[in-house]
Amino acid sequence: MIAEIEYNSEKYKIDLANPLDISIAIDVSKESVNAWYIDDPEITPVKLDDWVGSVEQGAAVNFNMISFNPHSHITHTECVGHITKKVHSINKNLNTFFFLTEVISIYPKKLENGDLVITKEQLELVLKNKQSEAVVIRTLPNSDKKIRGRYSNTNPPYLLEEGAVYLKEKNIKHLLIDLPSVDKEKDEGKLVSHNAFWNTASEIRFDATITEFIYVEDSIKDGTYFLNLMIAPFENDATPSKPVLYKVLN
């Protein structure tokens, strides 16, 4: 199904029949993505006296409890409440869900200390004069190992502060990345890229979001898309999310 939409006075055609899901799900049946030093998520049937919420065990319905952390176990979208004393809610601050988006691929640069980073220069090179509200960053090399990555104590690649400042100044409102964080795993709590992107030192960008732990398959080419950023309605700094891309046809 082809839809024509008008966005910022421009008309675009998108194929609604071919959504491109870039989220990572919780799947307790196998090893799944994990970060930040905590145990894996659990999905277990409720037990009330002799009753067990499992059809397989005789109940009329499956009735499960789910224990997880959105920052550790699943694709999630967060607002500035992730790093502020007052816990602002992503559910209250993200009020629109459809954005013109650029998908870009970057080989992180290796620093002298061995860290792999995404730099301002790399972002400038691929984004150039693009005017999208959102950017999806796929780090290279890419593989489906990202959907089961075990990231604790591995010092994954991250975004330099200069890159976050550039994205803020370019008015990118929604940053999506296939890493556990835009910041260095162990940075003494400075979170310089989070702070820079949300502009916490000045006028905070409450409507800006960061989405981490995405996975962009190789079949999804770099270019312009529309993003449907769907979130679960949690009154929390972060929530599980399901970002879906739609290719622009014109």
Coordinates of N, CA and C in Angstrom, one line a residue:
M1 N 0.9 -1.2 0.0 CA 0.0 0.0 0.0 C 0.9 1.2 0.0
I2 N 0.8 2.1 -1.0 CA 1.6 3.3 -1.2 C 0.8 4.5 -0.6
A3 N 1.4 5.2 0.3 CA 0.8 6.4 0.9 C 1.6 7.6 0.5
E4 N 0.9 8.7 0.2 CA 1.5 10.0 -0.1 C 1.3 10.9 1.1
I5 N 2.4 11.4 1.7 CA 2.2 12.3 2.8 C 3.0 13.6 2.6
E6 N 2.5 14.7 3.2 CA 3.1 16.0 3.1 C 3.8 16.2 4.4
Y7 N 5.1 16.5 4.3 CA 6.0 16.7 5.5 C 6.9 17.9 5.3
N8 N 6.7 18.9 6.1 CA 7.5 20.2 6.0 C 7.4 20.7 4.6
S9 N 6.1 20.8 4.1 CA 5.8 21.3 2.8 C 6.3 20.5 1.6
E10 N 6.9 19.3 1.9 CA 7.3 18.4 0.8 C 6.4 17.2 0.8
K11 N 6.2 16.6 -0.4 CA 5.4 15.4 -0.5 C 6.3 14.2 -0.7
Y12 N 6.0 13.1 0.0 CA 6.7 11.9 0.0 C 5.8 10.7 -0.3
K13 N 6.3 9.7 -1.0 CA 5.6 8.5 -1.1 C 6.3 7.4 -0.3
I14 N 5.5 6.7 0.5 CA 6.1 5.6 1.3 C 5.3 4.3 1.1
D15 N 5.9 3.2 1.3 CA 5.3 1.9 1.1 C 4.9 1.3 2.5
L16 N 3.7 1.5 2.9 CA 3.2 1.1 4.2 C 3.2 -0.4 4.3
A17 N 3.2 -1.1 3.2 CA 3.0 -2.6 3.2 C 4.4 -3.3 3.5
N18 N 5.5 -2.5 3.6 CA 6.8 -3.1 3.8 C 7.5 -2.4 4.9
P19 N 7.0 -2.6 6.2 CA 7.7 -2.0 7.3 C 9.0 -2.7 7.6
L20 N 10.0 -1.9 8.0 CA 11.3 -2.4 8.4 C 11.6 -2.2 9.8
D21 N 11.4 -3.3 10.6 CA 11.5 -3.3 12.0 C 13.0 -3.3 12.4
I22 N 13.4 -2.3 13.2 CA 14.8 -2.2 13.6 C 14.9 -2.4 15.2
S23 N 13.9 -3.1 15.8 CA 14.0 -3.3 17.2 C 14.6 -4.6 17.5
I24 N 15.0 -4.8 18.8 CA 15.5 -6.1 19.3 C 14.5 -6.5 20.4
A25 N 14.0 -7.7 20.3 CA 13.0 -8.1 21.3 C 13.6 -8.9 22.4
I26 N 12.9 -9.0 23.5 CA 13.3 -9.9 24.6 C 12.8 -11.3 24.2
D27 N 13.7 -12.2 24.2 CA 13.3 -13.6 23.9 C 14.1 -14.5 25.0
V28 N 13.4 -14.9 26.0 CA 14.0 -15.7 27.1 C 14.3 -17.1 26.7
S29 N 13.9 -17.5 25.5 CA 14.2 -18.9 25.1 C 15.6 -19.1 24.6
K30 N 16.3 -18.0 24.4 CA 17.7 -18.0 23.9 C 18.5 -16.9 24.5
E31 N 19.8 -17.0 24.3 CA 20.6 -15.9 24.8 C 20.3 -14.6 24.1
S32 N 20.1 -13.5 24.8 CA 19.6 -12.3 24.2 C 20.5 -11.2 24.7
V33 N 20.3 -10.0 24.1 CA 21.1 -8.8 24.4 C 21.1 -8.5 25.9
N34 N 22.2 -8.0 26.4 CA 22.3 -7.7 27.8 C 23.5 -6.7 28.0
A35 N 23.2 -5.7 28.9 CA 24.3 -4.8 29.3 C 24.0 -4.3 30.7
W36 N 25.0 -3.6 31.3 CA 25.0 -3.0 32.6 C 24.9 -3.9 33.7
Y37 N 25.5 -5.1 33.6 CA 25.9 -5.9 34.8 C 24.8 -6.5 35.5
I38 N 23.6 -6.7 34.9 CA 22.5 -7.3 35.6 C 22.2 -8.6 34.9
D39 N 21.4 -9.4 35.6 CA 20.9 -10.7 35.1 C 20.0 -10.6 33.9
D40 N 19.8 -11.7 33.2 CA 18.9 -11.6 32.0 C 17.5 -11.4 32.5
P41 N 16.6 -11.0 31.5 CA 15.2 -10.9 31.9 C 14.5 -12.2 32.1
E42 N 13.4 -12.2 32.8 CA 12.6 -13.4 33.0 C 11.2 -13.2 32.6
I43 N 10.6 -14.2 32.0 CA 9.2 -14.3 31.8 C 8.7 -15.6 32.3
T44 N 7.9 -15.5 33.4 CA 7.5 -16.7 34.1 C 6.0 -16.7 34.4
P45 N 5.3 -17.8 34.5 CA 3.8 -17.8 34.8 C 3.6 -17.4 36.2
V46 N 2.5 -16.7 36.5 CA 2.1 -16.4 37.8 C 1.7 -17.6 38.6
K47 N 2.1 -17.7 39.9 CA 1.7 -18.8 40.7 C 0.9 -18.3 41.9
L48 N -0.4 -18.7 42.0 CA -1.3 -18.3 43.1 C -1.8 -19.6 43.8
D49 N -1.2 -19.9 44.9 CA -1.5 -21.1 45.6 C -1.2 -22.3 44.7
D50 N -2.2 -23.1 44.3 CA -2.0 -24.2 43.4 C -2.2 -23.9 42.0
W51 N -2.6 -22.6 41.7 CA -2.8 -22.3 40.3 C -1.6 -21.7 39.6
V52 N -1.3 -22.1 38.4 CA -0.1 -21.7 37.6 C -0.7 -21.1 36.3
G53 N -0.3 -19.9 36.0 CA -0.8 -19.2 34.8 C -0.2 -19.7 33.5
S54 N -0.4 -21.0 33.2 CA 0.1 -21.6 32.0 C -0.9 -22.6 31.5
V55 N -1.3 -22.4 30.2 CA -2.2 -23.3 29.6 C -1.6 -24.7 29.6
E56 N -0.3 -24.8 29.3 CA 0.4 -26.1 29.3 C 0.2 -26.8 30.6
Q57 N 0.1 -26.0 31.7 CA 0.1 -26.6 33.0 C -1.4 -26.7 33.6
G58 N -2.4 -26.5 32.7 CA -3.7 -26.7 33.1 C -4.6 -25.4 33.2
A59 N -4.0 -24.3 33.1 CA -4.8 -23.0 33.2 C -5.6 -22.7 32.0
A60 N -6.6 -21.9 32.1 CA -7.3 -21.5 30.9 C -6.6 -20.4 30.0
V61 N -5.6 -19.7 30.7 CA -4.9 -18.7 30.0 C -3.4 -18.7 30.3
N62 N -2.6 -18.2 29.5 CA -1.2 -17.9 29.9 C -1.2 -16.5 30.5
F63 N -0.6 -16.4 31.7 CA -0.6 -15.3 32.5 C 0.8 -15.1 33.2
N64 N 1.6 -14.3 32.4 CA 3.0 -14.3 32.8 C 3.4 -13.0 33.5
M65 N 4.4 -13.1 34.3 CA 5.1 -11.9 34.9 C 6.4 -11.7 34.1
I66 N 6.7 -10.5 33.8 CA 7.9 -10.1 33.0 C 8.8 -9.2 33.9
S67 N 10.0 -9.6 34.0 CA 11.0 -8.9 34.8 C 12.2 -8.5 33.9
F68 N 12.4 -7.2 33.7 CA 13.4 -6.7 32.8 C 13.8 -5.3 33.1
N69 N 14.9 -4.8 32.5 CA 15.3 -3.4 32.6 C 15.4 -2.9 31.1
P70 N 14.6 -1.9 30.8 CA 14.7 -1.4 29.4 C 16.1 -1.0 28.9
H71 N 16.9 -0.5 29.8 CA 18.2 -0.1 29.4 C 19.2 -1.3 29.1
S72 N 18.8 -2.4 29.7 CA 19.7 -3.6 29.6 C 19.3 -4.7 28.7
H73 N 18.0 -4.8 28.4 CA 17.5 -6.0 27.8 C 16.7 -5.9 26.5
I74 N 16.6 -4.7 26.0 CA 15.6 -4.5 24.9 C 15.9 -3.2 24.2
T75 N 15.4 -3.0 22.9 CA 15.4 -1.7 22.3 C 14.6 -0.8 23.2
H76 N 15.1 0.4 23.5 CA 14.4 1.3 24.4 C 14.6 2.7 23.9
T77 N 13.7 3.6 24.3 CA 13.8 5.0 24.0 C 13.7 5.8 25.3
E78 N 14.6 6.7 25.4 CA 14.8 7.5 26.6 C 14.7 9.0 26.4
C79 N 14.3 9.7 27.4 CA 14.3 11.2 27.4 C 15.3 11.7 28.4
V80 N 15.4 13.0 28.5 CA 16.4 13.6 29.4 C 16.2 13.2 30.8
G81 N 15.0 12.6 31.2 CA 14.8 12.1 32.5 C 15.7 11.0 32.9
H82 N 16.4 10.4 32.0 CA 17.4 9.4 32.2 C 18.6 9.9 33.0
I83 N 18.9 11.2 32.9 CA 20.1 11.8 33.5 C 19.8 13.0 34.4
T84 N 18.6 13.3 34.7 CA 18.2 14.5 35.5 C 17.8 14.0 36.9
K85 N 17.9 14.9 37.9 CA 17.5 14.6 39.2 C 16.0 14.3 39.2
K86 N 15.2 15.2 38.5 CA 13.8 14.9 38.4 C 13.6 13.9 37.3
V87 N 12.9 12.9 37.5 CA 12.7 11.8 36.5 C 11.5 12.2 35.6
H88 N 11.9 12.8 34.5 CA 10.9 13.2 33.5 C 10.5 11.9 32.7
S89 N 9.3 11.9 32.3 CA 8.7 10.7 31.7 C 8.8 10.8 30.2
I90 N 9.3 9.7 29.6 CA 9.3 9.6 28.1 C 7.9 9.6 27.6
N91 N 7.0 9.0 28.3 CA 5.6 8.9 27.9 C 4.9 10.3 27.8
K92 N 5.4 11.2 28.6 CA 4.8 12.6 28.6 C 5.6 13.5 27.6
N93 N 6.8 13.2 27.3 CA 7.6 14.1 26.5 C 7.7 13.8 25.1
L94 N 7.5 12.5 24.7 CA 7.4 12.1 23.3 C 5.9 12.1 22.9
N95 N 5.6 13.1 22.1 CA 4.1 13.3 21.7 C 3.8 13.2 20.3
T96 N 4.8 13.1 19.4 CA 4.6 12.8 18.0 C 5.6 11.6 17.7
F97 N 5.2 10.8 16.7 CA 5.8 9.5 16.5 C 6.3 9.2 15.1
F98 N 6.2 10.2 14.2 CA 6.5 9.9 12.8 C 7.5 11.0 12.3
F99 N 8.6 10.6 11.8 CA 9.7 11.5 11.5 C 10.5 11.2 10.3
L100 N 10.8 12.2 9.5 CA 11.8 12.0 8.4 C 13.1 11.7 9.0
T101 N 13.8 10.6 8.4 CA 14.9 10.0 9.1 C 16.0 9.6 8.1
E102 N 17.2 9.8 8.5 CA 18.4 9.3 7.7 C 19.0 8.1 8.3
V103 N 19.1 7.0 7.6 CA 19.9 5.8 8.0 C 21.3 6.0 7.5
I104 N 22.3 5.9 8.4 CA 23.7 6.1 8.0 C 24.5 4.9 8.6
S105 N 25.6 4.6 8.0 CA 26.5 3.5 8.5 C 27.9 4.1 8.7
I106 N 28.5 3.8 9.8 CA 29.8 4.4 10.2 C 30.7 3.3 10.8
Y107 N 31.9 3.2 10.3 CA 32.9 2.5 11.0 C 33.5 3.3 12.1
P108 N 33.3 3.0 13.3 CA 33.9 3.8 14.4 C 35.4 3.9 14.3
K109 N 35.9 5.1 14.6 CA 37.3 5.4 14.5 C 38.1 4.9 15.8
K110 N 39.2 4.3 15.6 CA 40.0 3.8 16.8 C 40.9 5.0 17.3
L111 N 40.8 5.3 18.6 CA 41.6 6.2 19.3 C 42.9 5.6 19.7
E112 N 43.9 6.4 20.2 CA 45.1 5.9 20.6 C 45.0 5.0 21.9
N113 N 43.9 5.3 22.7 CA 43.7 4.4 23.9 C 43.0 3.1 23.6
G114 N 42.7 2.9 22.3 CA 42.0 1.7 21.9 C 40.5 1.8 21.8
D115 N 39.9 2.9 22.3 CA 38.5 3.1 22.2 C 38.0 3.3 20.7
L116 N 36.8 2.8 20.4 CA 36.2 2.9 19.1 C 35.1 4.0 19.3
V117 N 35.2 5.0 18.4 CA 34.3 6.2 18.6 C 33.7 6.7 17.3
I118 N 32.5 7.3 17.4 CA 31.9 8.0 16.3 C 32.2 9.5 16.4
T119 N 32.8 10.1 15.4 CA 33.2 11.5 15.5 C 32.3 12.4 14.8
K120 N 32.5 13.7 15.1 CA 31.7 14.8 14.4 C 32.0 14.7 12.9
E121 N 33.3 14.6 12.6 CA 33.7 14.6 11.2 C 33.0 13.5 10.4
Q122 N 32.9 12.3 11.0 CA 32.2 11.2 10.3 C 30.7 11.5 10.1
L123 N 30.1 12.1 11.1 CA 28.7 12.4 11.0 C 28.5 13.5 9.9
E124 N 29.4 14.5 9.9 CA 29.3 15.6 8.9 C 29.4 15.0 7.5
L125 N 30.3 14.1 7.3 CA 30.5 13.5 6.0 C 29.3 12.8 5.4
V126 N 28.6 12.1 6.3 CA 27.4 11.3 5.8 C 26.1 12.1 5.8
L127 N 26.0 13.0 6.8 CA 24.7 13.8 6.9 C 24.7 15.0 6.0
K128 N 25.8 15.6 5.8 CA 26.0 16.8 4.9 C 24.8 17.8 5.2
N129 N 24.1 18.1 4.1 CA 23.0 19.1 4.2 C 21.6 18.4 4.4
K130 N 21.6 17.2 4.9 CA 20.3 16.5 5.2 C 19.5 17.3 6.3
Q131 N 18.2 17.3 6.1 CA 17.4 18.1 7.1 C 16.4 17.2 7.8
S132 N 16.7 16.0 8.1 CA 15.8 15.1 8.8 C 15.8 15.4 10.2
E133 N 14.7 15.0 10.9 CA 14.5 15.2 12.3 C 15.2 14.1 13.1
A134 N 15.4 12.9 12.5 CA 16.0 11.8 13.2 C 17.1 11.2 12.4
V135 N 18.0 10.5 13.1 CA 19.1 9.8 12.5 C 19.2 8.4 13.1
V136 N 19.4 7.4 12.2 CA 19.6 6.0 12.6 C 21.0 5.7 12.3
I137 N 21.8 5.4 13.4 CA 23.2 5.1 13.2 C 23.5 3.5 13.3
R138 N 23.9 3.0 12.2 CA 24.4 1.6 12.1 C 25.9 1.5 12.2
T139 N 26.4 0.9 13.2 CA 27.9 0.8 13.3 C 28.4 -0.4 12.5
L140 N 29.5 -0.3 11.9 CA 30.1 -1.3 11.1 C 31.4 -1.9 11.8
P141 N 31.7 -3.1 11.6 CA 31.0 -4.1 10.8 C 29.6 -4.5 11.5
N142 N 28.7 -4.9 10.7 CA 27.3 -5.2 11.1 C 27.1 -6.7 11.0
S143 N 26.4 -7.3 12.0 CA 25.9 -8.7 12.0 C 24.8 -8.9 13.0
D144 N 24.1 -10.0 12.8 CA 23.0 -10.3 13.7 C 23.5 -10.7 15.1
K145 N 24.8 -10.7 15.3 CA 25.3 -10.9 16.7 C 24.9 -9.7 17.6
K146 N 24.5 -8.6 17.0 CA 24.0 -7.5 17.8 C 22.7 -7.8 18.6
I147 N 21.9 -8.8 18.1 CA 20.7 -9.1 18.8 C 20.9 -10.0 20.0
R148 N 22.1 -10.4 20.2 CA 22.4 -11.3 21.4 C 23.7 -10.8 22.0
G149 N 24.1 -9.6 21.8 CA 25.4 -9.1 22.3 C 25.4 -9.1 23.8
R150 N 26.5 -9.4 24.4 CA 26.7 -9.4 25.9 C 27.7 -8.3 26.1
Y151 N 27.3 -7.1 26.5 CA 28.1 -5.9 26.4 C 28.8 -5.5 27.7
S152 N 28.4 -6.1 28.8 CA 29.0 -5.7 30.1 C 30.5 -5.9 30.1
N153 N 31.2 -4.8 30.5 CA 32.7 -4.9 30.6 C 33.4 -5.1 29.3
T154 N 32.8 -4.7 28.2 CA 33.4 -4.9 26.9 C 33.9 -3.5 26.3
N155 N 33.6 -2.4 26.9 CA 33.9 -1.1 26.3 C 33.5 -1.0 24.9
P156 N 32.2 -1.0 24.6 CA 31.7 -0.9 23.2 C 32.0 0.5 22.6
P157 N 31.9 0.6 21.3 CA 32.0 1.9 20.7 C 31.0 2.9 21.2
Y158 N 31.3 4.2 21.1 CA 30.4 5.2 21.6 C 30.5 6.5 20.8
L159 N 29.7 7.4 21.0 CA 29.6 8.7 20.3 C 30.4 9.7 21.1
L160 N 31.3 10.4 20.4 CA 32.1 11.5 21.1 C 31.1 12.7 21.4
E161 N 31.5 13.4 22.4 CA 30.7 14.6 22.8 C 30.5 15.5 21.6
E162 N 31.6 15.7 20.8 CA 31.5 16.6 19.7 C 30.5 16.2 18.7
G163 N 30.3 14.9 18.5 CA 29.3 14.3 17.6 C 27.9 14.6 18.1
A164 N 27.7 14.5 19.4 CA 26.4 14.8 20.0 C 26.1 16.3 19.9
V165 N 27.1 17.1 20.1 CA 26.8 18.6 19.9 C 26.5 18.9 18.5
Y166 N 27.1 18.3 17.5 CA 26.8 18.5 16.1 C 25.4 18.1 15.8
L167 N 24.9 16.9 16.3 CA 23.6 16.5 16.1 C 22.6 17.4 16.7
K168 N 22.9 17.9 17.9 CA 22.0 18.9 18.5 C 21.9 20.2 17.7
E169 N 23.0 20.7 17.3 CA 23.1 21.9 16.5 C 22.4 21.7 15.1
K170 N 22.4 20.5 14.6 CA 21.7 20.2 13.4 C 20.3 20.0 13.6
N171 N 19.8 20.1 14.8 CA 18.4 20.0 15.2 C 17.9 18.6 15.0
I172 N 18.7 17.6 15.1 CA 18.3 16.2 15.1 C 17.6 16.0 16.5
K173 N 16.3 15.6 16.4 CA 15.5 15.4 17.7 C 15.6 14.0 18.2
H174 N 15.8 13.0 17.3 CA 15.7 11.6 17.7 C 16.9 10.9 17.1
L175 N 17.7 10.4 18.1 CA 19.0 9.7 17.8 C 18.8 8.2 18.1
L176 N 19.0 7.4 17.1 CA 18.8 5.9 17.3 C 20.2 5.3 16.9
I177 N 20.6 4.3 17.8 CA 21.9 3.7 17.6 C 21.9 2.3 18.0
D178 N 22.8 1.5 17.4 CA 22.8 0.0 17.6 C 23.8 -0.4 18.7
L179 N 23.9 0.5 19.7 CA 24.8 0.2 20.8 C 24.1 0.3 22.1
P180 N 24.7 -0.1 23.2 CA 24.0 0.0 24.5 C 23.9 1.4 25.1
S181 N 24.8 2.3 24.6 CA 24.8 3.6 25.0 C 25.5 4.5 24.0
V182 N 25.1 5.8 24.0 CA 25.8 6.8 23.2 C 27.1 7.2 23.9
D183 N 27.2 6.9 25.2 CA 28.4 7.2 25.9 C 29.3 6.0 26.2
K184 N 30.5 6.3 26.6 CA 31.5 5.3 27.0 C 31.0 4.5 28.2
E185 N 31.2 3.2 28.2 CA 30.7 2.4 29.2 C 31.0 2.8 30.6
K186 N 32.3 3.1 30.8 CA 32.8 3.6 32.1 C 33.4 4.9 31.9
D187 N 32.7 6.0 32.3 CA 33.1 7.3 32.1 C 33.0 8.2 33.3
E188 N 33.0 7.5 34.5 CA 32.9 8.2 35.8 C 31.5 9.0 35.9
G189 N 30.5 8.5 35.2 CA 29.2 9.1 35.3 C 29.1 10.4 34.6
K190 N 30.0 10.8 33.8 CA 29.9 12.1 33.1 C 28.8 12.1 32.0
L191 N 28.6 11.1 31.3 CA 27.6 11.0 30.3 C 27.6 12.2 29.4
V192 N 28.7 12.5 28.8 CA 28.9 13.8 28.1 C 28.1 13.9 26.9
S193 N 27.9 12.7 26.2 CA 27.1 12.8 24.9 C 25.6 12.9 25.2
H194 N 25.1 12.2 26.2 CA 23.7 12.3 26.7 C 23.5 13.8 27.0
N195 N 24.3 14.4 27.8 CA 24.1 15.7 28.3 C 24.2 16.7 27.1
A196 N 25.1 16.5 26.2 CA 25.3 17.4 25.0 C 24.0 17.3 24.1
F197 N 23.6 16.1 23.9 CA 22.4 15.9 23.0 C 21.2 16.6 23.5
W198 N 21.0 16.4 24.8 CA 19.8 17.0 25.5 C 20.0 18.4 25.9
N199 N 21.2 18.9 25.8 CA 21.5 20.3 26.1 C 21.2 20.7 27.5
T200 N 21.6 19.8 28.4 CA 21.3 20.0 29.9 C 21.9 21.2 30.5
A201 N 23.0 21.8 29.9 CA 23.7 22.9 30.4 C 22.9 24.2 30.1
S202 N 21.9 24.2 29.3 CA 21.2 25.4 28.9 C 19.7 25.1 28.8
E203 N 19.1 25.3 27.7 CA 17.7 25.0 27.5 C 17.5 23.6 27.1
I204 N 17.0 22.8 28.1 CA 16.9 21.4 27.9 C 15.9 21.0 26.8
R205 N 16.3 20.1 26.0 CA 15.5 19.6 24.9 C 14.6 18.4 25.4
F206 N 13.5 18.8 26.0 CA 12.7 17.7 26.6 C 12.0 16.8 25.5
D207 N 11.9 17.4 24.3 CA 11.2 16.6 23.2 C 12.2 15.7 22.4
A208 N 13.5 15.8 22.8 CA 14.5 15.0 22.1 C 14.6 13.6 22.7
T209 N 14.9 12.6 22.0 CA 15.0 11.2 22.5 C 16.2 10.5 22.0
I210 N 16.7 9.6 22.8 CA 17.8 8.7 22.3 C 17.2 7.2 22.4
T211 N 17.4 6.5 21.3 CA 17.0 5.1 21.3 C 18.2 4.2 21.1
E212 N 18.4 3.3 22.0 CA 19.6 2.4 22.0 C 19.2 1.0 21.8
F213 N 20.2 0.2 21.4 CA 19.9 -1.3 21.2 C 19.0 -1.5 20.0
I214 N 19.2 -0.8 18.9 CA 18.5 -1.2 17.7 C 19.4 -2.2 16.9
Y215 N 18.8 -2.8 15.9 CA 19.6 -3.6 15.0 C 19.0 -3.3 13.6
V216 N 19.9 -2.8 12.7 CA 19.6 -2.5 11.3 C 20.2 -3.5 10.4
E217 N 19.4 -4.4 9.8 CA 19.9 -5.4 9.0 C 20.6 -4.8 7.7
D218 N 21.5 -5.6 7.2 CA 22.2 -5.2 6.0 C 21.3 -4.9 4.8
S219 N 20.2 -5.6 4.8 CA 19.2 -5.4 3.6 C 18.6 -4.0 3.6
I220 N 18.7 -3.3 4.8 CA 18.2 -1.9 4.9 C 19.3 -1.0 4.5
K221 N 19.2 -0.3 3.3 CA 20.3 0.5 2.8 C 20.3 1.9 3.4
D222 N 21.5 2.5 3.4 CA 21.5 3.9 3.9 C 20.7 4.7 3.0
G223 N 20.1 5.8 3.6 CA 19.2 6.7 2.8 C 18.1 7.3 3.7
T224 N 17.1 7.8 3.0 CA 16.0 8.5 3.6 C 14.8 7.6 3.8
Y225 N 14.3 7.7 5.0 CA 13.1 6.9 5.4 C 12.2 7.7 6.2
F226 N 11.0 7.2 6.5 CA 10.2 7.7 7.5 C 10.3 6.7 8.7
L227 N 10.3 7.3 9.9 CA 10.4 6.5 11.1 C 9.1 6.6 11.9
N228 N 8.6 5.4 12.3 CA 7.5 5.4 13.2 C 8.1 4.9 14.5
L229 N 8.2 5.8 15.5 CA 8.9 5.5 16.8 C 7.8 5.2 17.8
M230 N 7.5 3.9 17.9 CA 6.4 3.4 18.8 C 7.0 3.1 20.2
I231 N 6.4 3.6 21.2 CA 6.9 3.3 22.6 C 5.7 2.6 23.4
A232 N 6.1 1.9 24.4 CA 5.2 1.4 25.4 C 4.9 2.5 26.4
P233 N 3.6 2.6 26.9 CA 3.2 3.8 27.7 C 3.7 3.6 29.2
F234 N 5.0 3.7 29.4 CA 5.5 3.7 30.8 C 5.8 5.1 31.2
E235 N 5.4 5.5 32.4 CA 5.7 6.8 33.0 C 7.1 6.6 33.7
N236 N 8.1 6.7 32.9 CA 9.5 6.4 33.3 C 10.5 7.1 32.4
D237 N 11.7 7.2 32.8 CA 12.7 7.9 32.0 C 12.9 7.2 30.6
A238 N 12.6 5.9 30.6 CA 12.8 5.1 29.4 C 11.7 4.0 29.3
T239 N 11.5 3.6 28.1 CA 10.5 2.6 27.8 C 10.9 1.7 26.7
P240 N 10.5 0.4 26.7 CA 10.7 -0.4 25.5 C 10.1 0.2 24.3
S241 N 10.7 0.1 23.1 CA 10.2 0.7 21.9 C 10.4 -0.1 20.7
K242 N 9.6 0.2 19.7 CA 9.6 -0.6 18.4 C 9.7 0.4 17.3
P243 N 11.0 0.9 17.0 CA 11.1 1.7 15.8 C 11.0 1.0 14.5
V244 N 10.2 1.5 13.6 CA 9.9 0.9 12.3 C 10.2 1.9 11.2
L245 N 10.9 1.5 10.2 CA 11.2 2.4 9.1 C 10.4 2.1 7.9
Y246 N 10.1 3.2 7.1 CA 9.4 3.0 5.8 C 10.2 3.7 4.8
K247 N 10.5 3.0 3.7 CA 11.4 3.6 2.6 C 10.6 4.7 1.9
V248 N 11.3 5.8 1.6 CA 10.8 6.8 0.8 C 11.0 6.4 -0.7
L249 N 9.9 6.4 -1.5 CA 10.0 5.9 -2.8 C 10.3 7.0 -3.9
N250 N 10.1 8.3 -3.5 CA 10.4 9.3 -4.6 C 11.6 10.1 -4.2

